[in-house]
GROMACS .gro file of C-alpha atoms in nm:
model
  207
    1UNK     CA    1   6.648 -12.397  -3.580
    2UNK     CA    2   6.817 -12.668  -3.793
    3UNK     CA    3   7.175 -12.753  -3.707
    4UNK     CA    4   7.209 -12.914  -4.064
    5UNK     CA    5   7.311 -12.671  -4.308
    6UNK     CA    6   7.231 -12.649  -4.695
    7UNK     CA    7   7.552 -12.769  -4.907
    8UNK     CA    8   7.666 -12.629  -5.224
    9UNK     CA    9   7.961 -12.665  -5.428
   10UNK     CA   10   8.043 -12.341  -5.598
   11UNK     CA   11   8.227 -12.324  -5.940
   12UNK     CA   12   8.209 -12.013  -6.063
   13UNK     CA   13   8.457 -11.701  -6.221
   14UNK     CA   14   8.463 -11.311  -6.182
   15UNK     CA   15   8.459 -11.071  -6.413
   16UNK     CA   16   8.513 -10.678  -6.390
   17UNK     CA   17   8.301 -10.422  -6.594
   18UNK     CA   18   8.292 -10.078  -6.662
   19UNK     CA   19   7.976  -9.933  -6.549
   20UNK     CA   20   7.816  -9.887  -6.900
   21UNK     CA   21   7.945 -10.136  -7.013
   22UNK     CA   22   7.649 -10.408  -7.251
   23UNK     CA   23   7.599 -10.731  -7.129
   24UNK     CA   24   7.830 -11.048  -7.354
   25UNK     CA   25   7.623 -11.197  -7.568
   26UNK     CA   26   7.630 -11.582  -7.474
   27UNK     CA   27   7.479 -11.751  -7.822
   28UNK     CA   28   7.883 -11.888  -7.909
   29UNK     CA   29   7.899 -12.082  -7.566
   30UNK     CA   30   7.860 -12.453  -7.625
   31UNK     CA   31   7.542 -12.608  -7.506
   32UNK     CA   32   7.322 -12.246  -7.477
   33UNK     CA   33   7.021 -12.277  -7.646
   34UNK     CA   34   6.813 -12.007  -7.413
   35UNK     CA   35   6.907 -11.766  -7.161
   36UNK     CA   36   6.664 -11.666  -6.948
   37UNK     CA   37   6.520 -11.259  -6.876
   38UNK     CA   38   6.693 -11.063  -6.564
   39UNK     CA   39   6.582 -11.154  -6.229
   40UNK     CA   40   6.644 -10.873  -6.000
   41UNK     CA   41   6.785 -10.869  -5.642
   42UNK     CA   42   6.867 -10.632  -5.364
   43UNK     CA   43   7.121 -10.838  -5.130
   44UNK     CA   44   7.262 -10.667  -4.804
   45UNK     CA   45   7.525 -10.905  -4.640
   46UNK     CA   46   7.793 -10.822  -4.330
   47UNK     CA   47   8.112 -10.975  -4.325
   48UNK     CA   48   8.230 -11.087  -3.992
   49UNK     CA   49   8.585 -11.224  -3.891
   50UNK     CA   50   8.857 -11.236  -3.563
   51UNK     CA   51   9.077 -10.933  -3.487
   52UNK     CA   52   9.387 -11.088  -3.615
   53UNK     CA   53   9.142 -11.208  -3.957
   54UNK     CA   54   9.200 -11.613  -3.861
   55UNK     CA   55   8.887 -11.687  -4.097
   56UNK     CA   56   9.069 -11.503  -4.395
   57UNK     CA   57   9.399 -11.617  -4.352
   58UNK     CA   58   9.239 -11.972  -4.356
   59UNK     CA   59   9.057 -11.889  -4.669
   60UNK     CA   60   8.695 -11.858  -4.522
   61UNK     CA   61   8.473 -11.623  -4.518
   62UNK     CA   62   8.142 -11.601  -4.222
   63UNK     CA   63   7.849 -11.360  -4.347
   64UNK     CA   64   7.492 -11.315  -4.282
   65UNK     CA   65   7.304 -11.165  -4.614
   66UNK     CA   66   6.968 -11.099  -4.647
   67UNK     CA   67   6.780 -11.074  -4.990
   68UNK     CA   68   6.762 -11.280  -5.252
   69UNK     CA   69   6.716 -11.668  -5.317
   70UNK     CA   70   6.936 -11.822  -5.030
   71UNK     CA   71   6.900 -11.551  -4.696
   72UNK     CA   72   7.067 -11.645  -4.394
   73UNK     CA   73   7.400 -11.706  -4.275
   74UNK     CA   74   7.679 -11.867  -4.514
   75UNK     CA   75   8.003 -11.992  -4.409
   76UNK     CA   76   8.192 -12.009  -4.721
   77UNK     CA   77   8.502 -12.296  -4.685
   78UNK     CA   78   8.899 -12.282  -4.828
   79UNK     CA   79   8.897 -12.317  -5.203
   80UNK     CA   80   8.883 -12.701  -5.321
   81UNK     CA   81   9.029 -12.757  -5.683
   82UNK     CA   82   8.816 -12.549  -5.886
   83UNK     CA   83   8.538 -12.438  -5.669
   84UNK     CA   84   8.434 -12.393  -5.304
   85UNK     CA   85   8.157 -12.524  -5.052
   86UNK     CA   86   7.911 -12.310  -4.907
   87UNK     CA   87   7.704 -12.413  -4.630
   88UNK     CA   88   7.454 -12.224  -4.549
   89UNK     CA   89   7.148 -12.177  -4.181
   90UNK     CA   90   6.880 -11.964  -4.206
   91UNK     CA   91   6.843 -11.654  -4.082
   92UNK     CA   92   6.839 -11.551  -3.731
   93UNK     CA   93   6.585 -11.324  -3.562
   94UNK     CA   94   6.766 -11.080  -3.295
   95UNK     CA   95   7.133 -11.061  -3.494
   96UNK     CA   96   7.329 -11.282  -3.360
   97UNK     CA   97   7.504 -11.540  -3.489
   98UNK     CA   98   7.336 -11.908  -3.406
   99UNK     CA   99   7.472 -12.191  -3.190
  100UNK     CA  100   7.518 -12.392  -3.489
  101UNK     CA  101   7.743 -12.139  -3.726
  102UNK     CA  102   7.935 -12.083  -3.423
  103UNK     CA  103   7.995 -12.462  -3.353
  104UNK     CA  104   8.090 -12.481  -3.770
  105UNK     CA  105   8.376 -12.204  -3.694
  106UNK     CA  106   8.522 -12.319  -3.429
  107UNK     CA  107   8.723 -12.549  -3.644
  108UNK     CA  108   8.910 -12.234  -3.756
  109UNK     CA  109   8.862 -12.024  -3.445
  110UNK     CA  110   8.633 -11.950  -3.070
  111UNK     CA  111   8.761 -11.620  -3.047
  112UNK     CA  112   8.516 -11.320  -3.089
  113UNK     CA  113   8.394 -11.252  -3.453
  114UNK     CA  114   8.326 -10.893  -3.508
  115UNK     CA  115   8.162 -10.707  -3.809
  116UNK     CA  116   8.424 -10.629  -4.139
  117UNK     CA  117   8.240 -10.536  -4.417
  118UNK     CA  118   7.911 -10.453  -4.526
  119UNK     CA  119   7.793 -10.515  -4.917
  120UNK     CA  120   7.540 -10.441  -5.030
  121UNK     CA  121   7.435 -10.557  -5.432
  122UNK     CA  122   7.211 -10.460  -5.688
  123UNK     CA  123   7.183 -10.759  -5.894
  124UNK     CA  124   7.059 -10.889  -6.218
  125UNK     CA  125   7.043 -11.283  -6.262
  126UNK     CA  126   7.043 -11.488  -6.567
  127UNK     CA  127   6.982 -11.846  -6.635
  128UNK     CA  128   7.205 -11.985  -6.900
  129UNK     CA  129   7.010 -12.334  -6.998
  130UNK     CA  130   7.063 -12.606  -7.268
  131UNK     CA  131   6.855 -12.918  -7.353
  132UNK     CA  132   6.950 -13.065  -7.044
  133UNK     CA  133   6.837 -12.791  -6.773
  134UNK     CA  134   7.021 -12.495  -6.665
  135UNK     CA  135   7.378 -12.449  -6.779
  136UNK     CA  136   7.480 -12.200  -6.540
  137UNK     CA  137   7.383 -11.882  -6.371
  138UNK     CA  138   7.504 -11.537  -6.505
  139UNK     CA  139   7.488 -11.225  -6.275
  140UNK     CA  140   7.519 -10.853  -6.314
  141UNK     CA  141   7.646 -10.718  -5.970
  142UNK     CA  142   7.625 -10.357  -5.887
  143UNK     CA  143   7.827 -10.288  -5.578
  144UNK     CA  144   7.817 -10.071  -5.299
  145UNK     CA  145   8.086 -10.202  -4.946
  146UNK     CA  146   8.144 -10.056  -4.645
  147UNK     CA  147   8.467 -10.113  -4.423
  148UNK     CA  148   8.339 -10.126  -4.085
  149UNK     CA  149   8.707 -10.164  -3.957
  150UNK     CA  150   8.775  -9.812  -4.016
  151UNK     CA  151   8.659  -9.456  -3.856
  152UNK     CA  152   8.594  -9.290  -4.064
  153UNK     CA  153   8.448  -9.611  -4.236
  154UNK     CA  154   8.568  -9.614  -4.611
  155UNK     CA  155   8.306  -9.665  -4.912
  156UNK     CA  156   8.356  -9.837  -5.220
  157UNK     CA  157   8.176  -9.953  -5.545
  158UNK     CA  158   8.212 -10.157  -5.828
  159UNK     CA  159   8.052 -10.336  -6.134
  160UNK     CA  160   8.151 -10.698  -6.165
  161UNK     CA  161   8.008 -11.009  -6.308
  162UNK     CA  162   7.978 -11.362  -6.197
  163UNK     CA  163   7.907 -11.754  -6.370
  164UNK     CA  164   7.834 -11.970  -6.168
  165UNK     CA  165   7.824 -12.308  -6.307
  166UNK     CA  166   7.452 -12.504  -6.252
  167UNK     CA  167   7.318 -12.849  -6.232
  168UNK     CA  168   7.334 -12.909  -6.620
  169UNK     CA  169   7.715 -12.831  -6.623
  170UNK     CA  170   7.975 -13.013  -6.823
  171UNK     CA  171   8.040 -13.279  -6.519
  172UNK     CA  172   8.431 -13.312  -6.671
  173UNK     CA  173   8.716 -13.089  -6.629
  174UNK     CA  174   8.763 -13.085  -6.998
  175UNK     CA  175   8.391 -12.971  -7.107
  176UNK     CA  176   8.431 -12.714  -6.801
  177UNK     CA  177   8.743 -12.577  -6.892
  178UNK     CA  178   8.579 -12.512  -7.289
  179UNK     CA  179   8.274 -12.346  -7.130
  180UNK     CA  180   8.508 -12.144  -6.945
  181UNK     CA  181   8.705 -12.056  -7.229
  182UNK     CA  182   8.421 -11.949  -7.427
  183UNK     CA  183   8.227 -11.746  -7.152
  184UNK     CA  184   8.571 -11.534  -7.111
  185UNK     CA  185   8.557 -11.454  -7.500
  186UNK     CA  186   8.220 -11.330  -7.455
  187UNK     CA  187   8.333 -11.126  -7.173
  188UNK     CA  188   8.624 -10.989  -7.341
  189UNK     CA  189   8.455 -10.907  -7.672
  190UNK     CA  190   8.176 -10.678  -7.448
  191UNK     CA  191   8.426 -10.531  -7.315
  192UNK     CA  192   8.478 -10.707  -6.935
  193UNK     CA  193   8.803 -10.806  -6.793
  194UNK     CA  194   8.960 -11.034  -6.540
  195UNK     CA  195   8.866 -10.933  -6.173
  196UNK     CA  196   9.089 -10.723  -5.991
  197UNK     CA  197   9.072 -10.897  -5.684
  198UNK     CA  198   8.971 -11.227  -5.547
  199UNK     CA  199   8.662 -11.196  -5.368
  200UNK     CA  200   8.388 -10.901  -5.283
  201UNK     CA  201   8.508 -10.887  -4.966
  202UNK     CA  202   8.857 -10.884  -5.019
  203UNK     CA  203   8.821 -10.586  -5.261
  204UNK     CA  204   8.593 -10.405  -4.975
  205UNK     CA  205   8.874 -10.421  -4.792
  206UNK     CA  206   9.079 -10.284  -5.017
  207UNK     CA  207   9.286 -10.552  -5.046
   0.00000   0.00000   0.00000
């Protein structure tokens, strides 16, 4: 197995939605000429961290998710300005977590790492593109999480939405922040909100 791990820069924003809620319509935000039809994808991911949560107090978050475009294990790093980097191994084959994702962490921590969560996600992906290539990437998240801390463990589920910014993106703050602005009118004017906590995990947790 590879020791070098697949960088990417994450830019993205969260959304809540009821779960009837329509989909925005995306035909005011600059630069979208197309958007692309719904690519569906079952995604099961577990969450792992220390007793005393060192990985989340650090802002980091260690999970190994199958389904999907980008299976394996992800190591997601402290936020950076306006986004995050994910690196990401592929998947092992007995469970455990490889020599390499466990020489990443130890910046942060060698103590044991022991299952959090479990999340699983129905989702629907979208492909925002303009003249230049794809704009972003729009997704419909049905969620289901599991708090393996507890006994018994405690179920939740949600509806949220994500866009994630893509290789055709405004490259300046300034044509970033418009995009932004105008995705979050489309949001509002379905009838989404802003999300009601940070992070999927976070909100598994029930924090």
């Amino acid at each position: 197995m590879t020791t070098d791990p697949q960088r990417t820069f994450e830019v993205e924003r969260k959304y809540d939605a009821d779960a009837d809620t329509a989909l925005p319509v995306w035909t005011d935000v600059p630069g979208v000429t197309s958007v692309s039809a719904g690519e569906a994808r079952e995604l099961d991911a577990r969450y792992l961290d220390t007793a005393d949560a060192v990985l989340a107090r650090n802002g980091v978050a260690l999970r190994r998710r199958t389904g999907g475009t980008d299976a394996g294990w992800h190591v997601k790093g402290p936020r950076q300005g306006d986004g995050r980097l994910e690196l990401g191994w592929p998947l092992d084959e007995d469970g455990r977590i490889p020599e390499a994702v466990t020489e990443f962490v130890a910046q942060w921590t060698t103590d044991e790492l022991t299952p959090l969560a479990r999340i699983e996600n129905s989702r629907t992906a979208y492909l925002l593109s303009g003249p230049d290539g794809v704009i972003a990437e729009f997704v419909d998240d049905r969620v289901r999480a599991t708090d393996l801390r507890t006994e018994p463990q405690v179920r939740r589920a949600w509806r949220e939405w994500e866009m994630e910014l893509g290789p055709a993106a405004p490259a300046d703050e300034h044509g970033r922040a418009v995009f932004f602005d105008a995705v979050e009118h489309a949001v509002a004017a379905a009838g989404g909100r802003p999300p009601s906590s940070g992070s999927k995990l976070a909100r598994a947790l029930g924090l």
